[in-house]
Coordinates of C-alpha atoms and ligand atoms in Angstrom, one line a residue:
M1 CA -32.8 16.8 27.8
R2 CA -30.9 19.3 26.1
E3 CA -27.4 17.9 25.1
E4 CA -25.5 20.6 26.3
A5 CA -26.8 19.6 29.7
M6 CA -25.8 15.1 28.7
N7 CA -23.1 14.0 29.9
T8 CA -20.4 11.6 28.5
V9 CA -22.3 8.8 28.2
D10 CA -25.5 9.8 27.7
L11 CA -24.2 11.8 24.6
D12 CA -22.4 9.1 23.1
Q13 CA -25.7 7.1 23.4
R14 CA -27.3 9.4 21.7
H15 CA -24.9 10.1 18.6
V16 CA -22.4 7.3 18.4
W17 CA -22.6 4.1 17.0
H18 CA -19.7 2.1 18.5
P19 CA -17.1 -1.0 16.9
F20 CA -17.8 -4.2 17.0
S21 CA -20.7 -4.3 19.7
Q22 CA -24.0 -4.7 19.3
E23 CA -25.4 -1.9 20.3
Q24 CA -28.9 -3.2 21.3
T25 CA -26.7 -5.7 24.1
A26 CA -23.6 -3.7 24.5
P27 CA -23.6 -2.1 28.3
A28 CA -23.0 1.3 28.6
P29 CA -19.2 2.4 27.4
L30 CA -17.4 3.5 30.2
P31 CA -15.2 7.3 29.8
V32 CA -12.4 7.4 30.0
A33 CA -10.8 10.6 31.4
R34 CA -7.1 10.3 31.3
A35 CA -4.1 8.0 31.2
K36 CA -0.9 7.3 32.4
G37 CA 1.2 3.8 32.6
A38 CA -0.3 1.1 32.4
S39 CA -3.6 2.4 34.1
L40 CA -6.9 3.7 32.5
Y41 CA -8.6 6.3 35.0
L42 CA -12.6 6.7 34.3
E43 CA -14.7 10.4 35.0
D44 CA -15.5 9.1 38.1
G45 CA -12.4 8.6 39.5
Q46 CA -12.0 4.7 39.0
E47 CA -8.6 3.0 37.8
L48 CA -8.2 -0.1 35.4
L49 CA -4.7 -1.2 34.4
D50 CA -4.9 -1.8 30.9
L51 CA -4.5 -5.4 30.2
A52 CA -5.1 -5.3 25.9
S53 CA -2.8 -2.2 26.0
S54 CA -5.6 -0.7 24.4
W55 CA -6.5 -2.5 21.4
W56 CA -3.0 -4.0 21.3
V57 CA -2.3 -0.5 19.9
N58 CA 0.0 0.3 22.9
V59 CA 3.4 -0.2 23.4
H60 CA 5.6 2.3 26.5
G61 CA 2.8 2.9 28.3
H62 CA -0.1 5.1 27.9
C63 CA 0.5 9.3 27.0
H64 CA 4.1 8.6 27.5
P65 CA 6.1 11.9 27.7
A66 CA 8.5 11.3 25.3
I67 CA 6.3 10.9 22.1
A68 CA 3.8 13.7 23.3
E69 CA 7.0 16.4 23.7
A70 CA 8.1 14.9 19.8
L71 CA 4.1 14.8 19.1
A72 CA 4.2 18.1 20.1
G73 CA 6.6 19.6 18.1
Q74 CA 4.7 18.0 15.1
A75 CA 2.4 19.7 15.2
R76 CA 4.0 23.0 15.6
T77 CA 5.9 22.4 12.8
L78 CA 3.7 20.3 9.6
A79 CA 0.7 19.2 10.4
H80 CA 0.2 17.3 7.4
V81 CA 0.7 17.5 3.6
I82 CA -0.3 15.7 0.7
F83 CA 2.2 12.4 -0.2
A84 CA 2.5 12.5 -3.7
G85 CA 4.5 14.5 -4.7
F86 CA 6.0 16.1 -1.6
T87 CA 8.1 14.6 1.3
H88 CA 8.8 15.2 4.6
A89 CA 11.6 14.7 7.5
P90 CA 9.4 12.1 9.4
A91 CA 8.2 9.8 6.8
A92 CA 11.9 10.1 5.0
Q93 CA 13.6 8.9 8.6
L94 CA 11.2 7.1 9.6
A95 CA 11.0 4.8 6.4
Q96 CA 15.1 4.7 6.7
A97 CA 14.2 3.2 10.5
L98 CA 12.0 0.9 9.3
V99 CA 14.2 -0.7 7.3
R100 CA 16.8 -1.5 9.0
A101 CA 14.7 -2.6 12.0
L102 CA 13.9 -5.4 9.1
P103 CA 15.6 -7.6 7.0
R104 CA 17.1 -6.7 3.8
P105 CA 15.2 -6.9 1.4
L106 CA 12.1 -5.4 2.9
N107 CA 13.9 -1.8 1.5
R108 CA 10.9 0.0 0.3
V109 CA 8.3 1.5 2.8
F110 CA 3.9 2.9 1.7
Y111 CA 2.7 3.9 4.5
S112 CA -1.4 4.6 4.6
D113 CA -3.4 4.3 8.4
N114 CA -4.4 1.9 10.2
G115 CA -3.5 -2.4 9.7
S116 CA -6.7 -2.5 7.4
T117 CA -4.9 -0.9 4.8
A118 CA -1.6 -2.1 5.0
V119 CA -3.5 -5.7 4.1
E120 CA -5.0 -4.5 1.6
A121 CA -2.1 -2.6 0.7
A122 CA 0.1 -5.6 0.4
L123 CA -2.5 -8.0 -1.5
K124 CA -2.5 -5.0 -4.6
M125 CA 1.0 -5.1 -4.2
A126 CA 1.1 -9.0 -4.4
F127 CA -1.5 -8.9 -7.5
Q128 CA -0.9 -6.1 -9.3
S129 CA 3.1 -7.7 -9.7
W130 CA 2.3 -10.7 -11.5
R131 CA 0.1 -8.5 -13.9
N132 CA 2.4 -6.2 -14.5
R133 CA 5.1 -8.4 -14.8
G134 CA 2.1 -10.0 -17.8
E135 CA 1.1 -12.7 -15.2
R136 CA -2.9 -13.2 -15.6
R137 CA -3.6 -16.3 -14.6
R138 CA -2.4 -15.5 -10.3
T139 CA -6.2 -14.4 -8.9
L140 CA -6.0 -16.8 -6.3
F141 CA -4.5 -16.6 -2.4
L142 CA -3.5 -18.6 0.5
A143 CA -4.1 -18.0 4.1
F144 CA -4.7 -19.9 7.4
E145 CA -8.2 -20.9 8.8
G146 CA -8.5 -19.1 11.7
A147 CA -6.3 -15.3 9.9
Y148 CA -7.6 -12.4 10.9
H149 CA -6.5 -9.6 9.0
G150 CA -9.0 -6.8 9.7
D151 CA -12.4 -5.4 7.6
T152 CA -11.7 -4.4 4.6
F153 CA -13.2 -6.4 1.6
G154 CA -10.0 -7.6 0.7
A155 CA -8.7 -8.1 4.3
M156 CA -11.1 -9.8 5.2
S157 CA -11.6 -12.5 2.7
V158 CA -7.9 -14.0 3.4
G159 CA -9.6 -13.2 6.9
R160 CA -12.7 -14.8 6.2
S161 CA -12.4 -18.4 8.9
S162 CA -12.4 -16.1 11.8
G163 CA -16.4 -16.0 11.5
F164 CA -17.2 -12.3 11.5
Y165 CA -17.7 -11.9 7.8
A166 CA -20.8 -13.6 6.4
P167 CA -23.2 -11.0 5.8
F168 CA -20.0 -10.4 2.9
E169 CA -19.3 -14.5 1.9
D170 CA -20.9 -13.5 -1.7
V171 CA -18.4 -10.5 -3.1
L172 CA -15.0 -11.8 -1.3
L173 CA -11.7 -12.7 -2.9
K174 CA -11.1 -16.1 -3.8
V175 CA -9.1 -17.4 -1.1
R176 CA -7.4 -21.4 -0.6
F177 CA -7.5 -21.8 3.9
L178 CA -4.9 -23.9 5.1
P179 CA -4.8 -25.3 8.6
F180 CA -3.1 -23.5 11.4
A181 CA -0.9 -25.8 13.4
E182 CA -1.9 -24.7 16.8
T183 CA 0.3 -25.5 20.3
W184 CA 0.5 -24.7 23.8
Q185 CA 2.6 -26.1 26.7
G186 CA 2.9 -29.4 27.1
D187 CA 1.1 -30.1 23.2
K188 CA 2.2 -33.8 22.6
N189 CA 0.7 -34.0 18.5
V190 CA 2.3 -30.4 17.5
E191 CA 4.2 -32.1 14.9
Q192 CA 1.2 -35.2 13.8
R193 CA -0.4 -32.0 13.5
E194 CA 1.7 -29.9 11.3
A195 CA 2.4 -33.3 9.0
A196 CA -1.4 -32.7 8.1
A197 CA -1.4 -28.9 7.7
L198 CA 2.0 -29.5 5.4
A199 CA 0.0 -32.5 3.5
A200 CA -3.3 -30.1 3.5
L201 CA -0.5 -27.4 1.4
D202 CA 1.2 -29.6 0.3
A203 CA -1.9 -30.8 -2.2
I204 CA -2.8 -26.9 -2.8
L205 CA 0.0 -26.2 -4.2
K206 CA 0.1 -29.1 -6.7
R207 CA -3.4 -28.3 -7.8
D208 CA -3.2 -24.8 -7.7
G209 CA 0.0 -23.0 -6.7
H210 CA 0.2 -21.8 -10.7
R211 CA -2.8 -19.6 -9.3
L212 CA -1.5 -18.1 -6.7
A213 CA -1.5 -14.4 -6.0
G214 CA -0.1 -14.2 -2.5
F215 CA 0.1 -16.2 0.6
I216 CA -0.6 -14.0 4.0
A217 CA 0.0 -15.0 7.4
E218 CA -0.1 -13.4 10.6
P219 CA 3.1 -14.7 12.6
L220 CA 3.3 -16.5 15.2
V221 CA 0.2 -16.4 16.6
Q222 CA -3.2 -15.3 15.3
G223 CA -4.4 -12.6 17.4
A224 CA -7.6 -12.8 16.9
S225 CA -9.8 -15.6 16.2
G226 CA -7.8 -16.7 20.2
M227 CA -3.8 -15.8 20.7
R228 CA -3.5 -19.1 19.3
L229 CA 0.3 -19.9 19.1
C230 CA 2.7 -22.1 16.5
R231 CA 5.8 -22.8 15.8
P232 CA 8.5 -21.5 14.5
E233 CA 9.2 -24.1 12.7
F234 CA 6.0 -24.7 11.7
L235 CA 5.6 -20.6 9.9
R236 CA 8.9 -21.3 8.6
A237 CA 8.1 -25.0 6.6
V238 CA 5.0 -23.3 5.4
C239 CA 6.8 -20.0 3.9
E240 CA 9.5 -22.3 2.3
R241 CA 7.3 -24.3 1.0
V242 CA 5.2 -21.6 -0.9
A243 CA 8.0 -19.7 -1.2
A244 CA 9.3 -22.6 -3.7
H245 CA 5.9 -22.8 -6.1
N246 CA 6.6 -18.4 -6.5
V247 CA 4.4 -17.5 -4.2
P248 CA 4.9 -13.7 -2.5
V249 CA 5.3 -14.1 1.4
I250 CA 3.1 -12.0 3.1
L251 CA 3.5 -12.2 7.3
D252 CA 1.5 -9.7 8.9
E253 CA 2.7 -7.9 11.8
V254 CA 0.2 -5.7 12.8
M255 CA -0.8 -7.7 16.1
T256 CA 3.1 -8.7 16.4
G257 CA 5.8 -5.8 15.5
F258 CA 7.3 -3.9 17.9
G259 CA 8.9 -6.5 21.1
R260 CA 4.7 -8.5 21.2
T261 CA 6.5 -11.3 21.1
G262 CA 9.4 -11.0 22.5
T263 CA 11.2 -9.3 19.3
L264 CA 10.8 -6.1 17.6
F265 CA 9.7 -8.6 14.6
A266 CA 8.3 -12.2 15.3
L267 CA 9.4 -12.4 11.8
E268 CA 13.4 -13.0 13.3
Q269 CA 12.0 -15.9 15.7
A270 CA 10.4 -16.7 12.9
G271 CA 13.8 -17.0 10.6
V272 CA 11.2 -16.0 8.0
V273 CA 12.6 -13.2 5.7
P274 CA 8.8 -12.1 3.5
D275 CA 8.6 -10.1 0.5
I276 CA 6.3 -8.0 1.9
V277 CA 5.0 -7.3 5.8
C278 CA 2.6 -5.1 7.0
L279 CA 2.9 -2.4 10.3
S280 CA 0.9 -0.7 12.2
K281 CA -1.1 -0.7 15.8
G282 CA 2.0 -0.4 18.0
L283 CA 4.1 1.5 15.2
T284 CA 3.7 4.7 16.9
G285 CA 3.7 3.1 19.8
G286 CA 0.0 2.9 20.6
F287 CA -0.6 7.2 20.0
L288 CA -2.1 7.9 16.2
P289 CA -3.1 5.9 12.9
L290 CA -0.7 5.1 10.8
A291 CA 0.1 1.8 8.9
A292 CA 4.0 0.7 6.8
T293 CA 3.6 -2.0 3.8
V294 CA 7.6 -3.0 3.6
A295 CA 7.9 -4.5 0.6
T296 CA 11.4 -5.8 -1.3
S297 CA 13.0 -4.0 -4.0
A298 CA 12.1 -7.2 -6.5
V299 CA 7.9 -6.6 -5.5
Y300 CA 9.1 -2.5 -6.1
E301 CA 11.1 -2.9 -8.9
T302 CA 8.3 -4.9 -11.0
F303 CA 6.2 -1.4 -10.4
L304 CA 8.1 0.7 -12.3
G305 CA 7.9 1.8 -15.1
Q306 CA 7.3 4.8 -18.8
D307 CA 4.2 5.5 -18.6
F308 CA 1.5 4.9 -15.2
S309 CA -0.5 1.6 -16.3
T310 CA 2.5 -0.2 -14.1
A311 CA 2.2 2.6 -11.0
F312 CA 0.3 1.3 -7.6
A313 CA -2.8 3.3 -7.8
H314 CA -3.5 3.5 -4.1
G315 CA -3.6 6.3 -1.2
H316 CA -5.2 7.9 1.7
S317 CA -5.7 11.2 2.3
Y318 CA -3.7 11.2 5.5
T319 CA -0.6 9.0 3.6
A320 CA 2.9 9.5 5.8
N321 CA 1.2 11.6 8.1
P322 CA 4.3 13.7 9.7
L323 CA 2.4 13.3 13.2
G324 CA 2.3 9.8 12.9
C325 CA 4.8 9.7 11.8
A326 CA 7.1 11.3 14.7
A327 CA 5.5 9.4 17.5
A328 CA 6.5 6.4 15.1
L329 CA 10.0 7.9 15.7
A330 CA 9.9 8.5 19.4
S331 CA 8.3 5.0 19.7
L332 CA 11.3 3.3 18.6
A333 CA 13.5 5.6 20.3
L334 CA 12.6 4.1 23.6
F335 CA 13.2 0.5 22.5
E336 CA 16.9 1.6 23.3
S337 CA 16.3 4.2 26.4
E338 CA 14.0 2.6 27.9
G339 CA 15.1 -1.6 27.1
T340 CA 11.4 -1.8 25.9
L341 CA 12.3 -5.6 24.5
A342 CA 14.4 -6.5 28.1
R343 CA 11.0 -5.2 30.6
I344 CA 9.2 -7.2 28.0
A345 CA 11.3 -10.3 29.1
A346 CA 10.5 -9.8 32.6
I347 CA 7.1 -9.8 31.6
R348 CA 7.0 -13.5 30.0
Q349 CA 8.7 -14.9 33.3
A350 CA 6.0 -13.2 35.4
N351 CA 3.1 -14.8 33.1
M352 CA 4.6 -17.6 33.2
R353 CA 4.2 -18.6 36.6
W354 CA 1.0 -17.2 36.5
L355 CA 0.1 -19.9 33.6
D356 CA 1.7 -22.2 36.1
E357 CA -1.1 -21.6 38.7
A358 CA -4.0 -21.3 35.9
A359 CA -3.2 -24.4 34.9
T360 CA -4.2 -26.2 38.1
L361 CA -7.4 -24.8 38.0
P362 CA -11.0 -27.1 37.1
G363 CA -11.8 -26.6 33.3
V364 CA -8.5 -24.4 32.0
T365 CA -6.8 -25.0 29.0
R366 CA -4.2 -25.0 26.5
P367 CA -2.3 -22.5 28.5
R368 CA 0.9 -20.7 26.2
A369 CA 3.1 -17.2 26.7
L370 CA 4.8 -15.6 24.0
G371 CA 6.4 -12.0 24.3
S372 CA 4.4 -9.6 26.6
I373 CA 0.9 -12.1 25.4
A374 CA -0.4 -14.6 27.5
A375 CA -3.2 -16.9 27.6
V376 CA -5.4 -20.3 28.4
N377 CA -8.7 -21.2 26.8
L378 CA -11.7 -21.8 28.7
G379 CA -14.0 -24.8 29.3
P380 CA -13.4 -28.7 27.7
E381 CA -10.9 -29.6 25.9
G382 CA -11.5 -29.6 21.9
N383 CA -13.3 -26.1 22.6
G384 CA -11.4 -24.1 20.3
G385 CA -10.3 -20.4 21.2
G386 CA -12.9 -17.3 20.3
D387 CA -16.0 -18.0 19.7
Y388 CA -17.7 -14.5 20.1
H389 CA -20.2 -16.1 20.7
S390 CA -19.9 -17.7 23.7
S391 CA -21.4 -15.3 26.8
L392 CA -19.2 -16.9 29.3
G393 CA -16.7 -13.3 27.7
P394 CA -18.7 -10.7 28.5
K395 CA -19.1 -11.8 32.0
L396 CA -15.8 -12.3 32.9
K397 CA -14.8 -9.1 31.3
A398 CA -17.5 -7.6 34.0
R399 CA -16.1 -9.0 37.0
C400 CA -12.3 -8.2 36.1
L401 CA -13.3 -4.4 35.3
E402 CA -15.3 -4.8 39.0
L403 CA -11.6 -5.0 40.3
G404 CA -10.3 -2.5 38.2
L405 CA -9.1 -4.2 35.6
L406 CA -9.5 -3.6 31.5
V407 CA -9.5 -7.5 30.2
R408 CA -11.7 -8.4 27.3
P409 CA -11.5 -12.6 26.5
L410 CA -11.8 -13.2 22.8
G411 CA -14.9 -15.7 23.7
N412 CA -13.8 -18.1 25.6
V413 CA -9.9 -17.3 25.5
V414 CA -8.6 -15.4 28.6
Y415 CA -5.6 -13.1 27.3
L416 CA -2.9 -11.2 28.8
M417 CA -1.1 -8.1 26.9
P418 CA 0.0 -5.8 29.0
P419 CA 1.9 -2.7 27.6
A420 CA 6.0 -2.8 28.9
C421 CA 5.7 0.0 31.2
I422 CA 3.8 -2.3 33.6
T423 CA 5.6 -2.8 37.1
P424 CA 6.2 -5.6 39.0
E425 CA 3.6 -4.8 41.5
E426 CA 0.6 -3.5 39.4
L427 CA 1.3 -7.4 36.7
A428 CA 1.1 -9.2 40.2
R429 CA -2.1 -7.8 41.1
A430 CA -3.1 -8.4 37.2
H431 CA -2.0 -11.7 38.0
G432 CA -4.0 -12.2 41.4
L433 CA -7.2 -10.5 40.5
T434 CA -7.2 -12.9 37.2
L435 CA -6.7 -15.8 39.0
Q436 CA -9.6 -15.1 41.7
V437 CA -11.7 -14.1 38.4
L438 CA -11.1 -17.6 37.1
R439 CA -12.0 -19.7 40.9
E440 CA -14.8 -17.8 40.7
T441 CA -16.0 -17.9 37.4
A442 CA -15.5 -21.7 37.2
H443 CA -18.7 -23.1 37.6
L444 CA -20.0 -21.5 34.2
Y445 CA -17.0 -23.5 31.8
A446 CA -15.6 -25.9 33.8
P447 CA -16.4 -30.0 33.2
A448 CA -18.4 -30.7 37.0
Ligands
PLP1 C1 -5.6 -5.3 14.1 C2 -5.2 -6.0 13.2 C3 -5.8 -6.1 11.8 C4 -5.9 -4.8 11.3 O1 -5.6 -3.1 12.0 P1 -6.7 -2.2 12.4 O2 -5.5 -1.6 12.9 O3 -7.8 -2.3 13.3 O4 -7.8 -2.1 10.6 C5 -4.8 -6.7 10.9 N1 -3.7 -7.6 11.2 C6 -4.4 -8.1 12.1 C7 -2.9 -9.4 12.8 C8 -4.9 -7.5 13.3 O5 -4.6 -8.5 14.7

């Protein structure tokens, strides 16, 4: 067929390579024509409720008019400019807004394009900061088992245990991994698990504390490995021990930032003030790729000097893109004007009732909720999260699509993470239909 006559999907199938997909066996992608609020509309008119916030980026709903307006105005004024030696109002104002929203010592904003580059910049900052001070022994990083920090080489290194990176094993950075003390509703052994993790941490710090360049963690919830929660006091205890060995703490708030966990940032609930924080996904409300790595002045000052040798020689063509910054400023303003955190609290309340019902179903275990996130595991207890080779996820996803829901299980973990704009009626529909899917599919995972 002549390509001019092809529809979106056929053209896509001929030329596009999709992310995180086995192209040979994946079902054909669905063509999305437009989106509004919590809904996507396919080219054939079918509506899908976006319960994954489009890979965790959408905050206030799709195509929010206030962000769209800010973006259109900025596009007519200044779409992009080199950011070395130049600046512009959207970047300066966004840096101010982020610094005001974060704990006080975090006051230097380094812009990049996505979550992986925000993490990459943070790891390089932590590493070079030691070099700039003449300390060359600190070449290791510390991270949690089950962590996910993105897909570039540094980010893969500290997220190696997510299991995506086997082909690259030989060429990754050296990292020590510590157990993540996961918890859930009704969990009776969390204190034991935390004590074991802290003991493992103490052993690592005793042996390698002086060789660690930095520690990185997703605060309160590990996203990609299956929406695994930990208690704030556990994260705090880990960060305190790490900091006591002078190891800089990097919090990766790429998923948790901008309200997802019920506060603007998860670090507020954990009571942890990191040396560096990574932001992306929700930063622009889900409109454009933009990221920020925010460092303390103490970190920043180690890069100052009379020549270029101590400078942070890192940057991207689209660093601090004005359109992204304008979208981010408009998105932040909506937190005030729309009471976004109150909306997320209401979503959590409704999600708790969904979890109560789900937990009565056969094979449904480990109910848990944080902010607008609710999740359960399917299958026998002890069957931890995020097994991407499980065939369960694709089956559940397909059934949800038939019922008008975008749900993307992480292996045997089913989670809901709607944008804050979802209405009580839409959420009730999502809850009812997902319970129906769990009942229908129980034979696939529930013990007989
Ligand atoms: C998604 C994610 C990343 C990577 O972000 P990209 O924009 O996909 O590169 C990093 N860290 C966490 C915690 C994430 O959830």
